[in-house]
């Protein structure tokens, strides 16, 4: 096994941990880029999730907001940066959250709260 395989394994494990941390799901059908009313609904949903995660204050938890009708990944990234990530930084709580804009089958914003590091395994005994 080479180093590149090890890096891919770690990425796979990290992404799996992130998927398992997601406990809340929202699907905002009909929300698309370019409509101010849709941005208001997305903004409200995102910040209600931030508040929910912060109030629960449990590590390794998360939420995902799915946007099946959103058509521009660049617009969603811009929205996430301007309306979520920057304000979290201004509020001084950005270190508690990992916020990512994703695109698989549909677009999404994922919120992870206090994601811990992978624990080190004890060395194998021979």
mmCIF file of C-alpha atoms in Angstrom:
data_model
loop_
_atom_site.group_PDB
_atom_site.id
_atom_site.type_symbol
_atom_site.label_atom_id
_atom_site.label_comp_id
_atom_site.label_asym_id
_atom_site.label_seq_id
_atom_site.Cartn_x
_atom_site.Cartn_y
_atom_site.Cartn_z
ATOM 1 C CA UNK A 1 0.000 0.000 0.000
ATOM 2 C CA UNK A 2 1.375 3.378 -0.883
ATOM 3 C CA UNK A 3 0.943 6.850 0.575
ATOM 4 C CA UNK A 4 -1.577 7.899 -2.072
ATOM 5 C CA UNK A 5 -3.856 4.990 -1.101
ATOM 6 C CA UNK A 6 -3.540 5.996 2.558
ATOM 7 C CA UNK A 7 -4.570 9.574 1.695
ATOM 8 C CA UNK A 8 -7.622 8.336 -0.219
ATOM 9 C CA UNK A 9 -8.531 6.067 2.704
ATOM 10 C CA UNK A 10 -8.331 8.998 5.121
ATOM 11 C CA UNK A 11 -10.494 11.162 2.847
ATOM 12 C CA UNK A 12 -13.053 8.343 2.658
ATOM 13 C CA UNK A 13 -13.073 7.946 6.444
ATOM 14 C CA UNK A 14 -13.341 11.709 7.022
ATOM 15 C CA UNK A 15 -16.257 12.056 4.594
ATOM 16 C CA UNK A 16 -17.977 9.066 6.203
ATOM 17 C CA UNK A 17 -17.632 10.678 9.635
ATOM 18 C CA UNK A 18 -19.168 13.862 8.283
ATOM 19 C CA UNK A 19 -22.103 11.948 6.792
ATOM 20 C CA UNK A 20 -22.726 10.139 10.080
ATOM 21 C CA UNK A 21 -22.702 13.414 12.026
ATOM 22 C CA UNK A 22 -25.662 14.777 10.043
ATOM 23 C CA UNK A 23 -28.794 14.259 12.134
ATOM 24 C CA UNK A 24 -31.189 16.825 10.705
ATOM 25 C CA UNK A 25 -32.306 17.184 7.083
ATOM 26 C CA UNK A 26 -34.255 19.923 5.359
ATOM 27 C CA UNK A 27 -35.421 19.837 1.755
ATOM 28 C CA UNK A 28 -36.278 23.238 0.309
ATOM 29 C CA UNK A 29 -38.141 22.426 -2.881
ATOM 30 C CA UNK A 30 -38.734 25.269 -5.280
ATOM 31 C CA UNK A 31 -35.904 27.382 -3.859
ATOM 32 C CA UNK A 32 -33.694 28.561 -6.704
ATOM 33 C CA UNK A 33 -30.980 31.128 -7.209
ATOM 34 C CA UNK A 34 -31.871 34.568 -8.454
ATOM 35 C CA UNK A 35 -35.093 35.006 -6.465
ATOM 36 C CA UNK A 36 -34.840 37.234 -3.381
ATOM 37 C CA UNK A 37 -37.757 35.498 -1.633
ATOM 38 C CA UNK A 38 -36.016 32.159 -2.081
ATOM 39 C CA UNK A 39 -32.836 33.589 -0.576
ATOM 40 C CA UNK A 40 -34.853 34.746 2.439
ATOM 41 C CA UNK A 41 -36.221 31.222 2.948
ATOM 42 C CA UNK A 42 -32.753 29.714 2.579
ATOM 43 C CA UNK A 43 -31.266 32.323 4.935
ATOM 44 C CA UNK A 44 -33.938 31.612 7.565
ATOM 45 C CA UNK A 45 -33.457 27.848 7.288
ATOM 46 C CA UNK A 46 -29.664 28.070 7.495
ATOM 47 C CA UNK A 47 -29.675 30.300 10.552
ATOM 48 C CA UNK A 48 -32.343 28.237 12.313
ATOM 49 C CA UNK A 49 -30.006 25.250 11.874
ATOM 50 C CA UNK A 50 -27.038 27.199 13.212
ATOM 51 C CA UNK A 51 -29.151 28.202 16.235
ATOM 52 C CA UNK A 52 -30.386 24.640 16.765
ATOM 53 C CA UNK A 53 -26.880 23.178 16.660
ATOM 54 C CA UNK A 54 -25.472 25.928 18.873
ATOM 55 C CA UNK A 55 -28.263 25.602 21.455
ATOM 56 C CA UNK A 56 -27.895 21.815 21.639
ATOM 57 C CA UNK A 57 -24.115 22.343 21.940
ATOM 58 C CA UNK A 58 -23.335 18.688 21.223
ATOM 59 C CA UNK A 59 -20.113 17.804 19.435
ATOM 60 C CA UNK A 60 -20.088 15.774 16.227
ATOM 61 C CA UNK A 61 -23.595 16.779 15.151
ATOM 62 C CA UNK A 62 -24.817 18.358 11.982
ATOM 63 C CA UNK A 63 -27.565 19.342 9.582
ATOM 64 C CA UNK A 64 -27.965 19.436 5.849
ATOM 65 C CA UNK A 65 -30.196 21.681 3.769
ATOM 66 C CA UNK A 66 -30.964 20.097 0.388
ATOM 67 C CA UNK A 67 -31.865 22.312 -2.553
ATOM 68 C CA UNK A 68 -33.119 20.097 -5.411
ATOM 69 C CA UNK A 69 -34.180 23.052 -7.598
ATOM 70 C CA UNK A 70 -31.090 25.232 -7.118
ATOM 71 C CA UNK A 71 -29.220 25.450 -10.408
ATOM 72 C CA UNK A 72 -26.031 27.422 -9.763
ATOM 73 C CA UNK A 73 -23.285 26.029 -7.556
ATOM 74 C CA UNK A 74 -21.386 29.323 -7.827
ATOM 75 C CA UNK A 75 -24.428 31.259 -6.559
ATOM 76 C CA UNK A 76 -24.881 28.831 -3.675
ATOM 77 C CA UNK A 77 -21.209 29.111 -2.729
ATOM 78 C CA UNK A 78 -21.467 32.906 -2.824
ATOM 79 C CA UNK A 79 -24.631 32.803 -0.690
ATOM 80 C CA UNK A 80 -22.941 30.489 1.831
ATOM 81 C CA UNK A 81 -19.861 32.692 2.035
ATOM 82 C CA UNK A 82 -21.680 36.016 2.369
ATOM 83 C CA UNK A 83 -24.684 35.035 4.479
ATOM 84 C CA UNK A 84 -23.360 32.147 6.592
ATOM 85 C CA UNK A 85 -19.582 31.822 6.836
ATOM 86 C CA UNK A 86 -18.706 35.514 7.177
ATOM 87 C CA UNK A 87 -21.363 36.202 9.838
ATOM 88 C CA UNK A 88 -20.239 33.120 11.787
ATOM 89 C CA UNK A 89 -16.735 34.589 11.740
ATOM 90 C CA UNK A 90 -17.983 38.024 12.816
ATOM 91 C CA UNK A 91 -19.865 36.404 15.703
ATOM 92 C CA UNK A 92 -16.703 34.574 16.750
ATOM 93 C CA UNK A 93 -18.237 31.088 16.472
ATOM 94 C CA UNK A 94 -16.751 30.013 13.141
ATOM 95 C CA UNK A 95 -14.382 27.615 14.921
ATOM 96 C CA UNK A 96 -17.424 25.674 16.191
ATOM 97 C CA UNK A 97 -18.842 25.094 12.705
ATOM 98 C CA UNK A 98 -17.772 23.537 9.458
ATOM 99 C CA UNK A 99 -20.012 24.788 6.656
ATOM 100 C CA UNK A 100 -19.741 23.293 3.180
ATOM 101 C CA UNK A 101 -21.564 23.779 -0.089
ATOM 102 C CA UNK A 102 -22.044 20.447 -1.809
ATOM 103 C CA UNK A 103 -23.271 19.174 -5.132
ATOM 104 C CA UNK A 104 -24.207 15.568 -5.679
ATOM 105 C CA UNK A 105 -27.575 14.742 -7.204
ATOM 106 C CA UNK A 106 -28.801 18.091 -5.906
ATOM 107 C CA UNK A 107 -27.088 20.990 -4.211
ATOM 108 C CA UNK A 108 -26.866 21.333 -0.458
ATOM 109 C CA UNK A 109 -25.365 23.243 2.439
ATOM 110 C CA UNK A 110 -23.970 21.065 5.228
ATOM 111 C CA UNK A 111 -23.463 22.332 8.783
ATOM 112 C CA UNK A 112 -21.266 20.396 11.216
ATOM 113 C CA UNK A 113 -20.933 21.446 14.830
ATOM 114 C CA UNK A 114 -17.768 20.828 16.833
ATOM 115 C CA UNK A 115 -16.521 17.995 14.632
ATOM 116 C CA UNK A 116 -13.780 16.206 16.533
ATOM 117 C CA UNK A 117 -10.613 14.724 15.088
ATOM 118 C CA UNK A 118 -10.326 11.040 14.293
ATOM 119 C CA UNK A 119 -8.948 9.386 17.414
ATOM 120 C CA UNK A 120 -5.539 7.783 17.077
ATOM 121 C CA UNK A 121 -5.599 4.016 17.195
ATOM 122 C CA UNK A 122 -3.194 2.271 19.504
ATOM 123 C CA UNK A 123 -0.318 0.592 17.664
ATOM 124 C CA UNK A 124 -0.907 -3.017 16.658
ATOM 125 C CA UNK A 125 0.847 -5.522 18.830
ATOM 126 C CA UNK A 126 2.807 -8.104 16.901
#
